[in-house]
Coordinates of C-alpha atoms and ligand atoms in Angstrom, one line a residue:
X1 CA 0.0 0.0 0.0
X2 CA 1.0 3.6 -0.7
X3 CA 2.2 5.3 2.9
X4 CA 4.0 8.3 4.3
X5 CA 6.3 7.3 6.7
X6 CA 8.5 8.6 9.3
X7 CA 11.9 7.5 9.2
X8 CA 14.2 10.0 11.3
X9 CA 11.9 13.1 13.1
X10 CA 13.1 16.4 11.7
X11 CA 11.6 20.0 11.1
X12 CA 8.8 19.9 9.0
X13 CA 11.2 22.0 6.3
X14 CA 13.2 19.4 5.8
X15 CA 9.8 17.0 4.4
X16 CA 10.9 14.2 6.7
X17 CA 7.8 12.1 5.1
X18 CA 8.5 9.5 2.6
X19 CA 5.9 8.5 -0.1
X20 CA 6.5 5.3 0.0
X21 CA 5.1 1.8 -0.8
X22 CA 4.9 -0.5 2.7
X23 CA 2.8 -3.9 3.3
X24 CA -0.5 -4.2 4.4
X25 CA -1.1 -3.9 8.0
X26 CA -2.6 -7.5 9.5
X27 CA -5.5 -7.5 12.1
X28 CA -4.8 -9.1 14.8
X29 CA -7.4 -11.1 17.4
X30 CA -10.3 -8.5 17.9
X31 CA -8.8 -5.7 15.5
X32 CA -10.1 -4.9 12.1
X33 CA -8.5 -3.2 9.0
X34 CA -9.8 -0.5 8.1
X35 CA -9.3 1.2 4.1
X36 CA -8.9 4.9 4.4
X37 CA -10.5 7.2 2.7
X38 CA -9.6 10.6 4.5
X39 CA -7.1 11.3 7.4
X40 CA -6.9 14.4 9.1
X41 CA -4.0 16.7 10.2
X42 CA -3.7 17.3 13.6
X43 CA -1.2 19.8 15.6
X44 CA 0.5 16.4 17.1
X45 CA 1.0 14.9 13.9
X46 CA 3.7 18.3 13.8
X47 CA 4.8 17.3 17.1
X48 CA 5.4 13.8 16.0
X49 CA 7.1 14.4 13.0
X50 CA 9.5 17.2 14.6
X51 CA 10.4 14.6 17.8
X52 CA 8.8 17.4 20.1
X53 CA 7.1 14.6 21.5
X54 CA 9.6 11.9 22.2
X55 CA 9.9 9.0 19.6
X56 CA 8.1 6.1 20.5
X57 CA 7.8 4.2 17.1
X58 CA 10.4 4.4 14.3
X59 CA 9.5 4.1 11.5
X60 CA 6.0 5.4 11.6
X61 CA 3.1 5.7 9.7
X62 CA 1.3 8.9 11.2
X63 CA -2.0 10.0 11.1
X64 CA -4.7 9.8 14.2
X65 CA -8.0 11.1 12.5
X66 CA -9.2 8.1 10.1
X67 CA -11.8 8.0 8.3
X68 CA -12.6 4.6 6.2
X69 CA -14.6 0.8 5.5
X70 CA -13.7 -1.7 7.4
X71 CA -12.7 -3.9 4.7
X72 CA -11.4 -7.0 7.3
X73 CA -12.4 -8.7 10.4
X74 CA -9.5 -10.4 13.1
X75 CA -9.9 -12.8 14.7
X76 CA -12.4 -13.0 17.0
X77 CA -13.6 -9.6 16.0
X78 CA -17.7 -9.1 15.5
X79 CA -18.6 -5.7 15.9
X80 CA -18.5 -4.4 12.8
X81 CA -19.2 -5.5 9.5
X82 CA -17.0 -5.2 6.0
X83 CA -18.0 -2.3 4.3
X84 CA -19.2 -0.3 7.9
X85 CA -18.0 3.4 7.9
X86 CA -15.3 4.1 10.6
X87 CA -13.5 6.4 12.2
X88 CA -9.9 5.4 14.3
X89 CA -8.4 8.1 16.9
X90 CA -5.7 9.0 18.9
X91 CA -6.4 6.6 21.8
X92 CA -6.0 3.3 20.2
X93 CA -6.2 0.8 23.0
X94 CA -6.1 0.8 26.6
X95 CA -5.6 -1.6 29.4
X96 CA -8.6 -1.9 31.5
X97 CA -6.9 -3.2 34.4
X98 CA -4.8 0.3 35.9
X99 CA -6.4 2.0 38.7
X100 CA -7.2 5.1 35.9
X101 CA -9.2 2.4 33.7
X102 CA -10.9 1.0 36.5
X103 CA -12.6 4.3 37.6
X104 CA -13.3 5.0 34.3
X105 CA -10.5 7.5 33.9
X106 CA -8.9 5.4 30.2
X107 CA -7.7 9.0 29.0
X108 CA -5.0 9.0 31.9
X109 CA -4.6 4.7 31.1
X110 CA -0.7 3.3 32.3
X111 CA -0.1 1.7 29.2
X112 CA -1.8 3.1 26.5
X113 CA -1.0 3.0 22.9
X114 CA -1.7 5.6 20.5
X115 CA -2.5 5.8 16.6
X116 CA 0.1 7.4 14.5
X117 CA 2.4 7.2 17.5
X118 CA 3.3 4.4 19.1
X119 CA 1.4 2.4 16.5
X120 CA 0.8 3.1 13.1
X121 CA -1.8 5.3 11.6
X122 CA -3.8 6.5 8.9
X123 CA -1.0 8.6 6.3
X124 CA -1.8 5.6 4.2
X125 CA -4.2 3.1 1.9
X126 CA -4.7 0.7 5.7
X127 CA -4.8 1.1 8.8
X128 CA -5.4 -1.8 11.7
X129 CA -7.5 -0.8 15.1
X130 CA -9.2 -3.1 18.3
X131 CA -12.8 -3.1 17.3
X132 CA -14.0 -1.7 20.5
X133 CA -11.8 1.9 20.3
X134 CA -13.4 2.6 16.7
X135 CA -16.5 4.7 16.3
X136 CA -19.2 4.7 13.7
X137 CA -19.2 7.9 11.8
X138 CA -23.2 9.8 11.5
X139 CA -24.0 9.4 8.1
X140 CA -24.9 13.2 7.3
X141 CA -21.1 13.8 7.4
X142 CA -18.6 13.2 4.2
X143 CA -15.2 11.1 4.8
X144 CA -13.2 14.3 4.6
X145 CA -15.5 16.5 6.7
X146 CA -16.1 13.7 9.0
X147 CA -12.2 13.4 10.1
X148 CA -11.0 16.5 11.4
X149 CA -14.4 15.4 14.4
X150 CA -11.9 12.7 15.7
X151 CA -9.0 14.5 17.6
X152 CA -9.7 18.4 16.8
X153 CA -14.1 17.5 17.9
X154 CA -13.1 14.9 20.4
X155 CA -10.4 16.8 22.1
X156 CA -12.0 20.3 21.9
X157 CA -14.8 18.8 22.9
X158 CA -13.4 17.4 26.1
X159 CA -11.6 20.8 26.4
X160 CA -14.7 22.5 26.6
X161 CA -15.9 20.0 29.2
X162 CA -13.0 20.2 31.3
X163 CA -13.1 23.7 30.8
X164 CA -16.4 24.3 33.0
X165 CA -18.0 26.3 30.4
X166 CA -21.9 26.6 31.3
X167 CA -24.7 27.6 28.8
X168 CA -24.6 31.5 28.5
X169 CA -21.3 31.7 30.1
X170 CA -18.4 33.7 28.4
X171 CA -15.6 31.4 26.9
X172 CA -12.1 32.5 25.6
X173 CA -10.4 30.6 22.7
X174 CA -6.7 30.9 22.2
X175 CA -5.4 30.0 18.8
X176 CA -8.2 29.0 16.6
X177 CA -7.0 26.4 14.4
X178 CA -8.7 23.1 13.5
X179 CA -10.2 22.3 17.3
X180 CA -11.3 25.9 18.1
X181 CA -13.3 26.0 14.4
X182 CA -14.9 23.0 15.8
X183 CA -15.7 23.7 19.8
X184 CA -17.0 27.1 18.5
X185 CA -20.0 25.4 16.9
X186 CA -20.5 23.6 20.0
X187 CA -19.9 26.4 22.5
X188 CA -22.2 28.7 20.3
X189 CA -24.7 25.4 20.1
X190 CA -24.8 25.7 24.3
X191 CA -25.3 29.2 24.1
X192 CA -22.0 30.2 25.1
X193 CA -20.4 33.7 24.3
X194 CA -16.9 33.1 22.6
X195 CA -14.1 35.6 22.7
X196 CA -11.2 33.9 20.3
X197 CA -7.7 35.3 20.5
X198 CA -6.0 34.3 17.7
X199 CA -2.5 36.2 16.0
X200 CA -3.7 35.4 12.4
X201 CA -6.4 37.7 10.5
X202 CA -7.7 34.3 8.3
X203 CA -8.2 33.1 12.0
X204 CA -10.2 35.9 13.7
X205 CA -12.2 36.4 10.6
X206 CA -13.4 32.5 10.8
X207 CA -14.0 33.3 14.4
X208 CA -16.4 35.7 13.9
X209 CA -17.8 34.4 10.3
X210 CA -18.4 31.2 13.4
X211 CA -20.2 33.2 15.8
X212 CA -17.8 34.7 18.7
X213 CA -18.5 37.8 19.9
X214 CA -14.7 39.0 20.0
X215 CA -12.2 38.4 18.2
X216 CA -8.4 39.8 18.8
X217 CA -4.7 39.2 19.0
X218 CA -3.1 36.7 21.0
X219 CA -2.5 38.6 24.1
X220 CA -5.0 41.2 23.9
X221 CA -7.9 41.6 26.9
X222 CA -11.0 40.5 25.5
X223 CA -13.4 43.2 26.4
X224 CA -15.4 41.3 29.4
X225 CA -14.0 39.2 32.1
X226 CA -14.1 35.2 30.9
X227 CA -15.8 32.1 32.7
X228 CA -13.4 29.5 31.5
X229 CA -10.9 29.9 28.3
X230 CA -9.2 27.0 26.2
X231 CA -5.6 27.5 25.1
X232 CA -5.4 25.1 21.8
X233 CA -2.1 26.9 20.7
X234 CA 1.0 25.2 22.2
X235 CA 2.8 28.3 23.3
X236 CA 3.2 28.9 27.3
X237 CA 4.1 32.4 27.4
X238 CA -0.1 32.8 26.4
X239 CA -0.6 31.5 29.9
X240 CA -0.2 34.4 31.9
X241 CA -2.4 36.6 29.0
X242 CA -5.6 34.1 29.0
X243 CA -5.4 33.8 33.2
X244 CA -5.5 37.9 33.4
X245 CA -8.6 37.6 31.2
X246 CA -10.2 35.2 34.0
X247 CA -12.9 36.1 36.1
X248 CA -12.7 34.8 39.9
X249 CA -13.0 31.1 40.5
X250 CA -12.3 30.7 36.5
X251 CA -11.0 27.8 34.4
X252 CA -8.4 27.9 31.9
X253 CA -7.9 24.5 30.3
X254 CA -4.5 23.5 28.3
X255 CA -6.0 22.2 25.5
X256 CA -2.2 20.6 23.8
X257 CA 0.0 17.7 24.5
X258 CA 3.6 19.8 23.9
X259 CA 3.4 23.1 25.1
X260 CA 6.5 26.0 24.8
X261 CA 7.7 26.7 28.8
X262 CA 5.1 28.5 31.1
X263 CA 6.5 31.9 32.6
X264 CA 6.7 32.2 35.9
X265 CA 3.0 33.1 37.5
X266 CA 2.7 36.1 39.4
X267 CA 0.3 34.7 41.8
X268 CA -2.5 37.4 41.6
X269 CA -2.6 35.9 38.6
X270 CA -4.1 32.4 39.6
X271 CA -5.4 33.7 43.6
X272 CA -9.2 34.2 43.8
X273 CA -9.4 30.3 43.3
X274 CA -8.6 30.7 39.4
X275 CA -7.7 27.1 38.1
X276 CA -5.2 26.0 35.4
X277 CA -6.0 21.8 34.3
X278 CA -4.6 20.6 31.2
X279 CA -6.4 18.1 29.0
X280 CA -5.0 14.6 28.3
X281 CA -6.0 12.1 25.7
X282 CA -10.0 11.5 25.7
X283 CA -12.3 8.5 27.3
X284 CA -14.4 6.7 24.5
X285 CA -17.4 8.2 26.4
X286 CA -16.3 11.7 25.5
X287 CA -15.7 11.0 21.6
X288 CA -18.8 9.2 21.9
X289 CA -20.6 11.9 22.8
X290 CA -19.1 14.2 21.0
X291 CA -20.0 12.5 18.0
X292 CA -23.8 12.3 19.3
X293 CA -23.6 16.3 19.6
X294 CA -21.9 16.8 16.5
X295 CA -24.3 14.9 14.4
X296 CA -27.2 16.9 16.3
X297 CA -26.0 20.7 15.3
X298 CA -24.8 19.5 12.8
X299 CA -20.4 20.4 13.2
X300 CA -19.7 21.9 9.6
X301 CA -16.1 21.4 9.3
X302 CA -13.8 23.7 7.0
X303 CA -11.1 21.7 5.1
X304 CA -7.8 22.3 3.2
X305 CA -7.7 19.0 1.3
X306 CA -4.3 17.6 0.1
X307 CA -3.2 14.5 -1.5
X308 CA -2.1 11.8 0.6
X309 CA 1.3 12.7 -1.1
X310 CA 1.7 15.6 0.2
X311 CA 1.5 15.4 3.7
X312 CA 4.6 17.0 4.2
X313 CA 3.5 20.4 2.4
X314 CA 0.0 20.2 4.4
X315 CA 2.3 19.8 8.0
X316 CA 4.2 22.4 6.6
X317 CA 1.2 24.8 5.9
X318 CA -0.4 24.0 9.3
X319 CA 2.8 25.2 11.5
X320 CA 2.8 28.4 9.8
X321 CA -1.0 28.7 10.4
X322 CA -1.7 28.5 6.4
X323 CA -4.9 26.4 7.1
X324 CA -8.3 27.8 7.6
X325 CA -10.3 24.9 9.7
X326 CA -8.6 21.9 9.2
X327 CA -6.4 20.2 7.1
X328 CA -7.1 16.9 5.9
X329 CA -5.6 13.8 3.6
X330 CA -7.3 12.2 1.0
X331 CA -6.2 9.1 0.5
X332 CA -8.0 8.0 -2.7
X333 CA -6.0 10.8 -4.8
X334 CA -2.6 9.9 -3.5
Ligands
LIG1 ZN1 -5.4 1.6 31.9
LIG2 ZN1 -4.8 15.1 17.3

């Protein structure tokens, strides 16, 4: 099958993605293999490629948002059927036997494995995953619209849980790339006010054109103190900015998994009971719900397609904050 691969991390410039030709993937006892049709880009795919995030898997087929048919059952494997419409995401298996499993905590699982990390994922024709950490995909979405819902929904979805956002409270977005387009639609669907602070213009003006109320630079006071904020961009030094903007007893959740050093906190900054949490991995509860919701509003996701091919130039375009929404593989054009 066609692939991109990760042989050696290095910056993005340097196109560290090979177009390649690799086996087929075999499903193992209770795993199917799924054929992809669209894979979405995601911030840790960068993160991944560039070794930011330690390598756990080399080499490695990245890629954590997969959309596709199941085309082959495992062993042992009955949940789906060949031809169903599925959707593989970061958290590709977990124990169910560590204490964080066993009170229903599986985003914080001991030995967890992850798609297009420290197994393979969906840069490519195949992709294997257990049966019971895949979800069904809502028909009213397409394959490409449908991918960008399974880390950028899933985790800004949990974000905005974790986040403590009520209906008709005031939220704060910081960076408004692909999971910011998407928990807009759901904060806006709550009733929520959103304030996104954001350094490009394309950014701010699809905040708005999405419904917040507010939209400025990265650091700039939003005009009204916030209930909870989200910080999707992986830079610490926003930290201090977005806790300023905090009313008492406010959340600020870190929506990344790499973030740039926090500054030292001057404490008025986080006294008055403000709380910092970050947000790690997702439950199969929250990305089932989250795909509930989604189907209900219905999410519209904005795309930059690319061909599968050019992964490296769409990873490229996404850490210079090129992409409007989301940017997504398809894998049927190579
Ligand atoms: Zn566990
Ligand atoms: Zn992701």
């Amino acid at each position: 099958m066609k692939a991109c691969v990760l042989e050696t991390a290095a910056p993005i410039e340097q196109n560290p993605l090979a177009f390649t030709e690799v086996p087929v993937p075999e499903p193992g006892a209770h795993e199917v293999l799924v054929r992809v049709h669209a894979c979405g880009v995601c911030r840790t795919d960068l993160h991944v490629v560039e070794g930011e995030l330690p390598p756990r898997k080399l080499p490695l087929i990245p890629g954590h948002q997969i959309v596709g048919v199941v085309e082959r059952l495992g062993e042992g494997a009955r949940r789906f059927r060949p031809g169903a419409r599925v959707g593989i995401a970061w958290l590709h298996h977990t124990d169910q036997s560590c204490e964080y499993c066993r009170a229903g905590m599986e985003n914080l699982c001991d030995q967890p494995s992850f798609t297009g990390y420290t197994v393979d994922g969906g840069y490519a024709e195949y992709a294997v995953a257990p049966e019971d950490w895949i979800y069904p995909i809502p028909d009213g979405f397409a394959d490409e619209q449908a991918a960008p819902l399974l880390c950028a929904g899933i985790i800004g979805f949990r974000s905005l849980r974790l986040s403590g956002i009520k209906p008709g409270g005031r939220l704060g977005l910081y960076g408004f790339g692909a999971a910011a387009h998407v928990a807009i639609q759901v904060a806006r669907h709550w009733n929520v006010e959103v304030y996104a602070c954001t350094r490009d213009q394309r950014h701010r003006d699809l905040a708005l054109e999405l419904g917040a109320a507010w939209a400025g630079g990265t650091v700039d006071p939003p005009p009204v103190k916030l209930d909870s904020a989200i910080i999707f961009a992986p830079a610490g030094e926003i930290v201090p900015a977005a806790l300023a903007a905090l009313r008492k007893g406010g959340v600020l959740a870190l929506g990344g998994i790499h973030m740039s050093p926090i500054p030292p906190l001057d404490y008025k900054l986080l006294y008055q009971e403000r709380v910092v949490r970050s947000v790690a991995n997702n439950t199969r509860q929250d990305g089932n719900d989250f795909l509930r919701i989604a189907a209900e509003i219905p999410i519209k996701t904005q795309m930059q397609i690319y061909p599968l091919a050019e992964a490296n130039r769409a990873l490229n375009a996404l850490k210079n904050d090129a992409i409007r929404g989301a940017a997504v593989l398809d894998i049927s054009g190579f």
